[in-house]
């Protein structure tokens, strides 16, 4: 159960003015304020590890790339604090800043596994992926997700969101994966910012100028009332420091394994160590979706009571359904039908499952597909929304559990067929916490990968933004069709142009000389993310030869996944990414050197 630490503004105006505002501090000051005396910064500005991509666009880089890593102790417990500086590029995550996050989490994990437990605290003030680095920013966020999940298995990873910028975009998924989330009432948390939703879906869907509406959806008070933030604190440094220390101490206690979705006990953090992480509380998310009518959504002010009333509701039995499939519905559908050995079945009206035999072993195909009749009107065109994120997580978790006792060589491959326009941009989605539903899917994929399941993503169409973070980017092998209509990116080109205040023509020109900005799949394949780029004769209507060749490539990908690393670190090796991720390698090496 969530905790509130006197976050209600004091009626004593003098006390308010005398407070030591945490929000008014910069990232470096915030990080040191949380740690005991003697903390030291890693990869500081004098190391001058700057983004290699910003100067090429006329943007002055920062010598710390807007991210501070400080190592020390919190009340005597070894902790690394990772703080994003919102004053630089709106806290956007690029190649270097993202690599600093992943490398710091990786170092904390290595220390922990070596018998030196080290917790992590993430200070999130970010709009998400830095669009000036687009595809490398998106990759970096996926790698940060993997880093949080790996460390969270052993030590607490606490997210603190304090300032008004909040945590949006892919970094909201990172927050949702953390062991605990602490917010101030001045903070905001959501996957899609109000302006982005208005831009994508129109003012009738979300009026970004309606500040009361914005705070009723994304604000710290609302996220806390929905139990999507564990602790609500005032903007005062000492109470915030104490809340972080309590979260680290409580969550660092020996874990007691409890059934999924076990309700929390008394309303204090001491019970959080026995709870399933929020991104794995799938039954809770299912009950929440069952409690609302997407065709007649509740007012934000009523949502908390509605969700609380559903806490003990029985779960309706669920199964699969079948219906006629039209290959013309999209490439995802077409390739699923073509590859499957069994008739595809629907786990939801927008999620297909089928079985494909690879090298004598069944593999599970999962594909998000359009449904013009979906009750979630912002997820009718193949977007990953509330239902899709949750249903992916449920099915993958089920597979992982069913194969838990199987030897590694028998664990079922999971094939994510990817053709999705993005995540769902909608008011209802934000109100319900779509960031948490997509985090559940990312968690499930990463957990399956870590357990030894070969996880392969096959991109046959578009793969954009948060949708790809949830359905594809946690794979340990990624294949893509070598086709001009395959598009992989952090954002739609028109939206990216609006947000970066550039024309589409300017973006196109920059993309010709800056690979992370390109919408061309061949350029994307140079970033270390693509294990094979596969030519086909007909990407829309795969021929028999196309299918035969693809089955062979999927079997090879499964074989590579079984024999290779279960982490994502191979993505930035010199062999896979050349000079395009040289900065990432430099960050990891410097972090390892300075962590000693």
Coordinates of C-alpha atoms in Angstrom, one line a residue:
X1 CA 0.0 0.0 0.0
X2 CA 1.3 3.4 -0.8
X3 CA 2.6 5.9 1.6
X4 CA 2.2 9.7 1.9
X5 CA 4.8 11.7 3.8
X6 CA 3.0 14.9 4.6
X7 CA 2.9 15.9 1.0
X8 CA 0.0 18.2 1.5
X9 CA 1.2 21.8 1.4
X10 CA 1.7 23.3 4.8
X11 CA -0.6 26.1 5.9
X12 CA 2.5 27.6 7.5
X13 CA 3.7 29.9 4.7
X14 CA 6.9 30.6 6.5
X15 CA 7.7 26.9 6.8
X16 CA 7.1 26.5 3.1
X17 CA 9.5 29.3 2.3
X18 CA 12.1 27.9 4.7
X19 CA 12.1 24.5 3.1
X20 CA 15.2 23.2 1.3
X21 CA 13.6 22.7 -2.1
X22 CA 14.8 19.6 -3.8
X23 CA 13.2 20.6 -7.1
X24 CA 15.2 23.8 -7.3
X25 CA 18.5 21.9 -7.1
X26 CA 20.3 20.7 -10.3
X27 CA 21.0 17.0 -10.9
X28 CA 24.4 17.0 -9.3
X29 CA 23.2 18.7 -6.2
X30 CA 20.2 16.4 -5.9
X31 CA 22.4 13.3 -6.2
X32 CA 24.8 14.4 -3.5
X33 CA 21.9 15.5 -1.2
X34 CA 20.7 11.9 -1.1
X35 CA 24.0 10.3 -0.3
X36 CA 26.0 10.2 2.9
X37 CA 29.2 12.3 3.1
X38 CA 32.1 10.9 1.0
X39 CA 30.2 10.2 -2.2
X40 CA 32.0 10.7 -5.5
X41 CA 31.0 11.3 -9.0
X42 CA 31.8 9.0 -11.9
X43 CA 32.3 10.1 -15.5
X44 CA 32.2 13.7 -14.5
X45 CA 32.3 16.6 -16.9
X46 CA 36.1 16.6 -16.9
X47 CA 36.1 13.2 -18.6
X48 CA 34.4 15.0 -21.6
X49 CA 32.4 12.0 -22.8
X50 CA 30.1 14.0 -25.0
X51 CA 27.4 12.9 -27.5
X52 CA 29.0 12.5 -30.9
X53 CA 25.8 13.3 -32.6
X54 CA 24.7 16.8 -31.4
X55 CA 27.5 18.9 -32.8
X56 CA 26.8 17.5 -36.2
X57 CA 23.3 19.1 -35.9
X58 CA 24.6 22.5 -34.6
X59 CA 23.6 21.6 -31.0
X60 CA 26.3 22.4 -28.3
X61 CA 26.9 19.2 -26.3
X62 CA 27.5 19.0 -22.6
X63 CA 30.6 17.4 -21.2
X64 CA 28.5 15.1 -18.9
X65 CA 25.7 14.7 -21.5
X66 CA 23.2 15.8 -19.0
X67 CA 23.5 12.8 -16.7
X68 CA 25.3 12.6 -13.4
X69 CA 26.4 9.3 -11.7
X70 CA 27.4 9.5 -8.1
X71 CA 28.5 6.5 -6.0
X72 CA 28.3 6.4 -2.3
X73 CA 26.1 5.2 0.6
X74 CA 22.5 5.9 1.7
X75 CA 22.4 5.4 5.5
X76 CA 25.4 3.2 5.2
X77 CA 24.0 1.0 2.3
X78 CA 26.1 1.1 -0.9
X79 CA 24.1 3.0 -3.5
X80 CA 24.6 4.5 -6.9
X81 CA 22.5 7.6 -7.7
X82 CA 21.8 8.3 -11.4
X83 CA 20.5 11.8 -11.9
X84 CA 19.2 13.3 -15.2
X85 CA 19.7 17.0 -15.7
X86 CA 16.5 18.5 -17.1
X87 CA 18.2 21.7 -18.1
X88 CA 20.1 20.0 -20.9
X89 CA 17.9 19.0 -23.8
X90 CA 14.9 18.6 -21.6
X91 CA 16.5 15.6 -19.9
X92 CA 16.3 13.7 -23.2
X93 CA 18.2 10.4 -23.3
X94 CA 20.8 10.0 -26.0
X95 CA 23.5 7.5 -26.7
X96 CA 26.0 8.7 -24.0
X97 CA 23.5 9.5 -21.2
X98 CA 21.7 6.2 -21.8
X99 CA 24.9 4.3 -21.8
X100 CA 25.8 5.9 -18.5
X101 CA 22.6 4.7 -17.0
X102 CA 23.0 1.1 -18.3
X103 CA 26.7 1.0 -17.3
X104 CA 26.1 2.2 -13.8
X105 CA 23.3 -0.3 -13.3
X106 CA 25.5 -3.0 -14.8
X107 CA 28.4 -2.1 -12.4
X108 CA 26.0 -2.2 -9.4
X109 CA 24.8 -5.6 -10.5
X110 CA 28.4 -6.9 -10.8
X111 CA 29.2 -5.7 -7.4
X112 CA 26.1 -7.2 -6.0
X113 CA 26.8 -10.6 -7.5
X114 CA 30.3 -10.4 -6.2
X115 CA 29.0 -10.1 -2.7
X116 CA 28.9 -6.3 -2.4
X117 CA 25.2 -5.4 -2.6
X118 CA 24.7 -2.1 -4.3
X119 CA 21.3 -0.4 -4.7
X120 CA 20.4 2.2 -7.3
X121 CA 18.4 5.4 -7.2
X122 CA 17.2 7.0 -10.5
X123 CA 16.4 10.7 -10.4
X124 CA 14.1 11.0 -13.5
X125 CA 13.5 14.4 -15.0
X126 CA 13.1 13.6 -18.6
X127 CA 10.9 13.9 -21.7
X128 CA 12.2 10.5 -22.8
X129 CA 14.2 9.7 -25.9
X130 CA 16.4 12.6 -27.2
X131 CA 15.0 13.0 -30.7
X132 CA 18.3 14.4 -32.0
X133 CA 19.7 10.9 -31.4
X134 CA 16.4 9.1 -32.1
X135 CA 17.1 5.4 -32.7
X136 CA 20.2 5.3 -30.4
X137 CA 18.1 7.0 -27.7
X138 CA 15.4 4.4 -28.1
X139 CA 18.0 1.6 -27.9
X140 CA 19.5 3.2 -24.9
X141 CA 16.2 3.3 -23.1
X142 CA 15.6 -0.4 -23.9
X143 CA 19.1 -1.2 -22.4
X144 CA 18.2 0.9 -19.3
X145 CA 15.1 -1.2 -18.9
X146 CA 17.2 -4.4 -19.1
X147 CA 19.6 -2.9 -16.6
X148 CA 16.9 -2.1 -14.1
X149 CA 15.3 -5.5 -14.4
X150 CA 18.6 -7.3 -13.9
X151 CA 19.6 -5.4 -10.8
X152 CA 16.0 -5.4 -9.4
X153 CA 16.2 -9.2 -9.0
X154 CA 18.9 -8.6 -6.3
X155 CA 18.8 -5.1 -5.0
X156 CA 16.3 -2.2 -4.8
X157 CA 16.1 0.2 -7.7
X158 CA 14.2 3.3 -6.6
X159 CA 12.8 5.9 -9.0
X160 CA 12.4 9.4 -7.7
X161 CA 10.5 11.9 -9.8
X162 CA 10.5 15.3 -8.2
X163 CA 10.2 18.2 -10.6
X164 CA 7.5 19.5 -12.9
X165 CA 9.1 18.1 -16.0
X166 CA 8.4 14.7 -14.7
X167 CA 9.2 11.4 -16.4
X168 CA 7.7 10.7 -19.9
X169 CA 8.3 8.7 -22.9
X170 CA 10.3 5.5 -22.7
X171 CA 11.7 6.6 -19.3
X172 CA 8.2 6.3 -17.8
X173 CA 8.6 2.6 -18.7
X174 CA 11.9 2.6 -16.9
X175 CA 10.2 4.1 -13.8
X176 CA 7.5 1.5 -13.9
X177 CA 10.1 -1.3 -13.8
X178 CA 11.7 0.1 -10.7
X179 CA 11.2 -1.6 -7.3
X180 CA 9.6 1.6 -5.9
X181 CA 8.5 4.9 -7.2
X182 CA 8.6 8.1 -5.1
X183 CA 7.0 11.3 -6.4
X184 CA 6.3 14.8 -5.2
X185 CA 2.9 16.4 -5.8
X186 CA 4.7 18.8 -8.3
X187 CA 5.9 15.8 -10.4
X188 CA 4.3 14.1 -13.4
X189 CA 4.5 10.6 -14.8
X190 CA 3.2 9.3 -18.1
X191 CA 4.1 7.6 -21.3
X192 CA 2.8 10.2 -23.7
X193 CA 3.0 13.9 -22.8
X194 CA -0.1 15.9 -23.2
X195 CA 1.2 17.9 -26.1
X196 CA 2.2 14.6 -27.9
X197 CA -1.3 13.2 -27.4
X198 CA -2.9 16.3 -28.7
X199 CA -0.5 16.4 -31.6
X200 CA -1.2 12.7 -32.5
X201 CA -4.9 12.5 -31.7
X202 CA -6.3 16.0 -31.7
X203 CA -7.5 18.4 -29.0
X204 CA -10.8 16.5 -28.6
X205 CA -8.8 13.6 -27.3
X206 CA -6.6 15.6 -25.0
X207 CA -6.4 19.4 -24.5
X208 CA -2.8 20.0 -23.5
X209 CA -3.7 23.5 -22.5
X210 CA -6.1 22.3 -19.8
X211 CA -3.7 22.2 -16.9
X212 CA -6.3 20.9 -14.5
X213 CA -6.9 17.9 -16.8
X214 CA -3.1 17.3 -17.2
X215 CA -2.5 17.2 -13.4
X216 CA -5.6 15.0 -12.9
X217 CA -4.0 12.5 -15.2
X218 CA -0.2 12.7 -14.8
X219 CA 0.3 14.5 -11.5
X220 CA 2.0 13.0 -8.5
X221 CA -1.2 13.0 -6.3
X222 CA -3.1 11.1 -8.9
X223 CA -0.4 8.6 -9.6
X224 CA -0.1 8.0 -5.9
X225 CA -3.9 7.6 -5.4
X226 CA -3.8 4.9 -8.2
X227 CA -0.9 3.2 -6.4
X228 CA 1.3 3.8 -9.4
X229 CA 3.6 5.8 -7.1
X230 CA 4.5 4.1 -3.8
X231 CA 5.4 7.2 -1.8
X232 CA 4.2 10.9 -2.1
X233 CA 6.7 13.3 -0.5
X234 CA 6.8 17.1 -0.2
X235 CA 9.3 19.1 -2.1
X236 CA 11.8 19.3 0.8
X237 CA 15.2 17.7 0.7
X238 CA 15.3 16.0 4.0
X239 CA 12.0 14.3 3.8
X240 CA 12.9 13.2 0.3
X241 CA 16.3 11.8 1.5
X242 CA 14.5 9.9 4.3
X243 CA 11.9 8.5 1.9
X244 CA 14.7 7.2 -0.4
X245 CA 16.6 5.8 2.5
X246 CA 13.5 4.0 3.8
X247 CA 12.8 2.6 0.3
X248 CA 16.4 1.3 -0.1
X249 CA 16.4 -0.2 3.4
X250 CA 13.0 -1.8 3.2
X251 CA 13.5 -3.2 -0.3
X252 CA 17.0 -4.4 0.4
X253 CA 15.8 -6.7 3.2
X254 CA 15.8 -10.4 2.4
X255 CA 13.1 -11.1 -0.1
X256 CA 10.2 -13.3 0.9
X257 CA 8.6 -14.8 -2.1
X258 CA 4.9 -14.2 -2.1
X259 CA 2.1 -15.1 -4.6
X260 CA 1.7 -12.7 -7.4
X261 CA -0.6 -9.8 -6.6
X262 CA -0.6 -10.5 -2.9
X263 CA -2.1 -7.4 -1.3
X264 CA 0.2 -5.2 0.7
X265 CA 0.0 -5.2 4.4
X266 CA 0.0 -2.2 6.7
X267 CA 0.6 1.1 4.9
X268 CA 4.3 1.3 5.2
X269 CA 7.2 0.5 2.9
X270 CA 8.3 -2.4 5.1
X271 CA 5.8 -4.6 3.3
X272 CA 7.0 -3.8 -0.2
X273 CA 9.8 -6.3 -0.1
X274 CA 7.2 -9.2 -0.1
X275 CA 5.1 -7.7 -2.9
X276 CA 5.4 -8.6 -6.6
X277 CA 6.9 -5.7 -8.5
X278 CA 4.2 -3.5 -10.1
X279 CA 5.2 -4.6 -13.6
X280 CA 4.6 -8.2 -12.6
X281 CA 1.3 -7.7 -10.8
X282 CA -0.6 -8.8 -13.9
X283 CA -3.8 -9.9 -12.2
X284 CA -4.1 -6.4 -10.7
X285 CA -3.7 -4.8 -14.1
X286 CA -6.3 -7.3 -15.5
X287 CA -8.8 -6.4 -12.7
X288 CA -8.3 -2.7 -13.3
X289 CA -9.1 -3.1 -17.0
X290 CA -12.1 -5.2 -16.2
X291 CA -13.4 -2.5 -13.8
X292 CA -13.8 0.2 -16.5
X293 CA -15.8 0.6 -19.6
X294 CA -13.5 2.0 -22.3
X295 CA -16.5 3.2 -24.3
X296 CA -17.6 5.3 -21.2
X297 CA -14.5 6.0 -19.2
X298 CA -14.7 7.4 -15.7
X299 CA -13.6 10.8 -14.7
X300 CA -10.1 10.9 -13.4
X301 CA -11.3 11.9 -9.9
X302 CA -13.4 8.7 -9.7
X303 CA -10.8 6.3 -11.0
X304 CA -9.0 5.6 -7.8
X305 CA -12.1 4.4 -6.0
X306 CA -13.2 2.3 -9.0
X307 CA -9.8 0.6 -9.1
X308 CA -9.7 0.1 -5.4
X309 CA -13.1 -1.5 -5.4
X310 CA -11.9 -4.0 -8.0
X311 CA -9.0 -5.2 -5.8
X312 CA -10.8 -8.4 -4.7
X313 CA -12.9 -8.9 -7.8
X314 CA -12.7 -12.4 -9.3
X315 CA -10.9 -12.8 -12.6
X316 CA -13.1 -13.9 -15.4
X317 CA -11.8 -17.0 -17.2
X318 CA -10.1 -16.2 -20.4
X319 CA -9.2 -18.3 -23.4
X320 CA -8.4 -17.9 -27.1
X321 CA -10.8 -17.2 -29.9
X322 CA -10.6 -17.8 -33.6
X323 CA -12.0 -16.0 -36.6
X324 CA -11.3 -15.5 -40.2
X325 CA -8.1 -13.6 -40.9
X326 CA -7.4 -11.3 -43.8
X327 CA -3.7 -11.2 -44.9
X328 CA -4.5 -7.8 -46.3
X329 CA -5.1 -6.5 -42.7
X330 CA -1.4 -5.7 -42.5
X331 CA 2.1 -7.2 -42.8
X332 CA 2.0 -8.6 -39.2
X333 CA -1.1 -10.6 -40.0
X334 CA 0.2 -11.7 -43.4
X335 CA 3.5 -13.0 -42.0
X336 CA 1.9 -14.6 -39.0
X337 CA -0.5 -16.6 -41.3
X338 CA 2.4 -17.4 -43.7
X339 CA 4.8 -18.7 -41.0
X340 CA 2.4 -20.4 -38.7
X341 CA 2.0 -24.2 -38.6
X342 CA -1.2 -23.8 -36.6
X343 CA -4.2 -21.6 -37.2
X344 CA -3.5 -18.3 -35.5
X345 CA -5.8 -17.6 -32.5
X346 CA -6.6 -14.4 -30.7
X347 CA -5.5 -13.9 -27.1
X348 CA -7.2 -10.5 -27.5
X349 CA -8.9 -9.0 -30.5
X350 CA -5.6 -7.3 -31.3
X351 CA -3.1 -10.0 -30.3
X352 CA -2.5 -13.1 -32.4
X353 CA -0.8 -16.2 -31.2
X354 CA 0.4 -19.1 -33.4
X355 CA 2.9 -22.0 -33.3
X356 CA 5.8 -22.5 -35.7
X357 CA 8.0 -25.5 -35.6
X358 CA 11.7 -24.6 -35.7
X359 CA 14.3 -27.3 -35.9
X360 CA 11.8 -29.8 -34.5
X361 CA 10.7 -27.6 -31.6
X362 CA 7.6 -25.5 -31.3
X363 CA 8.0 -21.7 -31.1
X364 CA 5.3 -19.3 -30.2
X365 CA 4.5 -16.4 -32.5
X366 CA 3.0 -13.2 -31.0
X367 CA 1.7 -10.4 -33.2
X368 CA -0.1 -7.2 -32.4
X369 CA -2.7 -6.6 -35.1
X370 CA -5.3 -4.0 -36.0
X371 CA -9.0 -4.4 -34.9
X372 CA -11.3 -1.6 -36.2
X373 CA -13.8 -2.7 -33.5
X374 CA -11.6 -2.6 -30.5
X375 CA -13.3 -0.8 -27.6
X376 CA -10.1 1.0 -27.1
X377 CA -10.4 3.4 -30.0
X378 CA -6.8 4.7 -29.8
X379 CA -5.5 1.1 -30.3
X380 CA -7.5 0.1 -33.4
X381 CA -4.6 0.2 -35.9
X382 CA -2.1 -2.1 -34.4
X383 CA -0.8 0.2 -31.7
X384 CA 0.4 -1.4 -28.4
X385 CA -2.1 -0.1 -25.8
X386 CA -3.4 -1.2 -22.4
X387 CA -4.8 -4.6 -23.5
X388 CA -2.0 -5.4 -25.8
X389 CA 0.8 -4.7 -23.3
X390 CA -1.0 -6.7 -20.6
X391 CA -1.9 -9.7 -22.8
X392 CA 1.7 -9.9 -24.1
X393 CA 2.9 -9.9 -20.6
X394 CA 0.4 -12.6 -19.5
X395 CA 1.2 -15.0 -22.3
X396 CA 5.0 -14.6 -22.1
X397 CA 4.9 -15.0 -18.4
X398 CA 2.7 -18.1 -18.8
X399 CA 5.2 -19.6 -21.2
X400 CA 8.1 -18.8 -18.9
X401 CA 6.3 -20.5 -16.0
X402 CA 5.4 -23.6 -18.0
X403 CA 9.0 -24.1 -19.1
X404 CA 10.6 -23.2 -15.8
X405 CA 11.7 -26.7 -15.1
X406 CA 12.7 -27.5 -18.7
X407 CA 16.4 -27.6 -19.6
X408 CA 17.6 -24.5 -21.4
X409 CA 17.7 -26.3 -24.8
X410 CA 14.0 -27.1 -24.4
X411 CA 12.7 -23.7 -23.5
X412 CA 10.3 -22.5 -26.2
X413 CA 11.5 -19.8 -28.5
X414 CA 9.3 -16.7 -28.5
X415 CA 9.0 -14.9 -31.8
X416 CA 7.7 -11.3 -31.8
X417 CA 6.4 -10.4 -35.2
X418 CA 6.5 -6.6 -35.3
X419 CA 4.4 -4.3 -37.4
X420 CA 3.1 -1.6 -35.2
X421 CA 2.6 2.1 -35.7
X422 CA 3.5 3.1 -32.1
X423 CA 2.0 2.9 -28.7
X424 CA -1.6 4.0 -28.2
X425 CA -1.9 7.8 -27.8
X426 CA -5.1 8.4 -25.8
X427 CA -6.5 10.0 -22.7
X428 CA -7.8 6.8 -21.3
X429 CA -4.5 5.1 -21.9
X430 CA -2.7 7.7 -19.9
X431 CA -5.3 7.8 -17.2
X432 CA -5.0 4.1 -16.6
X433 CA -1.2 4.1 -16.7
X434 CA -0.2 2.7 -20.1
X435 CA 3.5 3.1 -19.1
X436 CA 2.9 0.3 -16.6
X437 CA 1.2 -2.0 -19.1
X438 CA 4.0 -1.6 -21.6
X439 CA 6.5 -2.1 -18.8
X440 CA 4.8 -5.4 -18.0
X441 CA 5.4 -6.5 -21.5
X442 CA 9.0 -5.4 -21.5
X443 CA 9.5 -7.1 -18.2
X444 CA 8.0 -10.4 -19.4
X445 CA 10.2 -10.4 -22.6
X446 CA 13.4 -9.6 -20.6
X447 CA 12.5 -12.2 -18.0
X448 CA 12.0 -14.9 -20.6
X449 CA 15.3 -13.9 -22.2
X450 CA 17.1 -14.1 -18.9
X451 CA 15.5 -17.5 -18.2
X452 CA 17.0 -18.9 -21.4
X453 CA 14.1 -18.6 -23.8
X454 CA 15.4 -17.5 -27.3
X455 CA 13.5 -14.3 -27.9
X456 CA 13.5 -13.2 -31.5
X457 CA 11.9 -10.0 -33.0
X458 CA 11.1 -10.1 -36.7
X459 CA 10.3 -6.6 -37.9
X460 CA 8.2 -6.8 -41.1
X461 CA 6.7 -3.3 -41.1
X462 CA 6.8 -0.3 -38.8
X463 CA 8.3 -0.4 -35.3
X464 CA 8.0 2.9 -33.6
X465 CA 8.6 4.4 -30.2
X466 CA 7.1 2.9 -27.0
X467 CA 5.4 0.2 -29.0
X468 CA 8.7 -1.3 -30.0
X469 CA 10.1 -0.9 -26.5
X470 CA 7.3 -3.2 -25.3
X471 CA 7.2 -5.6 -28.3
X472 CA 10.6 -6.2 -29.8
X473 CA 13.5 -4.4 -28.2
X474 CA 14.0 -6.8 -25.4
X475 CA 14.8 -9.6 -27.8
X476 CA 18.2 -11.1 -27.9
X477 CA 18.0 -11.4 -31.7
X478 CA 16.4 -8.8 -34.0
X479 CA 15.7 -9.6 -37.7
X480 CA 14.2 -7.1 -40.1
X481 CA 13.0 -7.2 -43.7
X482 CA 15.3 -5.4 -46.1
X483 CA 12.4 -3.4 -47.6
X484 CA 11.9 0.3 -48.1
X485 CA 8.6 0.3 -46.2
X486 CA 10.1 -1.1 -43.1
X487 CA 10.4 1.9 -40.7
X488 CA 12.0 1.8 -37.3
X489 CA 12.3 5.0 -35.3
X490 CA 11.6 6.8 -32.0
X491 CA 8.8 8.8 -33.5
X492 CA 6.7 9.5 -36.6
X493 CA 8.5 11.9 -38.9
X494 CA 5.9 14.7 -38.8
X495 CA 5.7 14.5 -35.0
X496 CA 9.5 14.5 -34.7
X497 CA 9.6 17.6 -36.9
X498 CA 7.1 19.4 -34.7
X499 CA 8.9 18.6 -31.5
X500 CA 12.4 19.4 -32.7
X501 CA 11.1 22.5 -34.5
X502 CA 12.5 21.3 -37.8
X503 CA 10.9 20.7 -41.1
X504 CA 10.5 17.2 -42.5
X505 CA 13.0 18.2 -45.3
X506 CA 15.5 19.2 -42.7
X507 CA 15.1 15.9 -40.9
X508 CA 15.5 14.1 -44.2
X509 CA 18.7 16.0 -44.9
X510 CA 20.2 15.3 -41.4
X511 CA 19.3 11.6 -41.8
X512 CA 21.6 11.3 -44.8
X513 CA 24.6 12.0 -42.7
X514 CA 23.6 11.0 -39.1
X515 CA 22.6 7.3 -39.0
X516 CA 20.6 7.4 -35.7
X517 CA 18.2 9.9 -37.3
X518 CA 17.5 7.8 -40.4
X519 CA 14.2 6.2 -41.2
X520 CA 16.0 3.9 -43.6
X521 CA 16.2 0.3 -42.2
X522 CA 19.6 -0.2 -43.8
X523 CA 21.0 2.7 -41.8
X524 CA 19.2 1.4 -38.7
X525 CA 20.9 -1.9 -39.2
X526 CA 24.3 -0.2 -38.8
X527 CA 23.6 0.7 -35.2
X528 CA 24.2 -2.8 -33.8
X529 CA 20.5 -3.6 -33.2
X530 CA 19.9 -5.8 -36.2
X531 CA 21.3 -9.3 -36.3
X532 CA 20.2 -9.9 -39.9
X533 CA 18.6 -7.8 -42.6
X534 CA 16.7 -10.1 -44.8
X535 CA 15.7 -9.6 -48.4
X536 CA 12.3 -10.9 -49.6
X537 CA 10.6 -10.9 -52.9
X538 CA 7.3 -9.6 -51.6
X539 CA 7.1 -8.1 -48.1
X540 CA 3.3 -7.6 -48.2
X541 CA 2.4 -11.0 -49.6
X542 CA 5.2 -13.4 -48.7
X543 CA 5.8 -16.1 -51.3
X544 CA 6.5 -19.7 -50.6
X545 CA 10.3 -19.1 -51.1
X546 CA 10.1 -16.0 -48.8
X547 CA 8.5 -18.1 -46.1
X548 CA 11.0 -21.0 -46.5
X549 CA 13.9 -18.6 -46.3
X550 CA 12.4 -16.8 -43.3
X551 CA 11.9 -20.1 -41.4
X552 CA 15.5 -20.9 -42.0
X553 CA 16.6 -17.5 -40.7
X554 CA 14.4 -17.8 -37.6
X555 CA 15.9 -21.2 -36.9
X556 CA 19.4 -19.7 -37.1
X557 CA 18.4 -16.8 -34.9
X558 CA 17.1 -19.2 -32.3
X559 CA 20.3 -21.1 -32.5
X560 CA 22.4 -17.9 -32.0
X561 CA 20.2 -16.9 -29.1
X562 CA 20.7 -20.2 -27.4
X563 CA 24.4 -20.1 -27.7
X564 CA 25.0 -16.4 -27.2
X565 CA 24.7 -14.0 -24.3
X566 CA 21.4 -13.5 -22.6
X567 CA 22.2 -9.8 -22.0
X568 CA 21.9 -7.0 -24.6
X569 CA 25.6 -5.9 -24.3
X570 CA 26.6 -7.5 -27.6
X571 CA 24.6 -4.7 -29.4
X572 CA 27.3 -2.2 -28.9
X573 CA 30.3 -4.3 -29.7
X574 CA 32.7 -3.1 -32.4
X575 CA 31.8 -6.1 -34.5
X576 CA 28.1 -5.4 -34.5
X577 CA 28.0 -1.5 -34.5
X578 CA 31.4 -0.3 -35.7
X579 CA 32.0 3.4 -35.0
X580 CA 28.2 4.1 -34.6
X581 CA 28.4 3.0 -30.9
X582 CA 32.0 3.8 -30.1
X583 CA 30.8 6.4 -27.6
X584 CA 28.8 3.6 -25.8
X585 CA 31.8 1.4 -25.5
X586 CA 33.9 4.4 -24.2
X587 CA 31.3 5.0 -21.5
X588 CA 31.2 1.4 -20.4
X589 CA 35.0 1.2 -20.3
X590 CA 35.3 4.4 -18.3
X591 CA 32.6 3.3 -15.9
X592 CA 34.4 0.0 -15.3
X593 CA 37.7 1.8 -14.7
X594 CA 36.3 4.4 -12.3
X595 CA 34.0 2.1 -10.5
X596 CA 37.0 0.4 -8.8

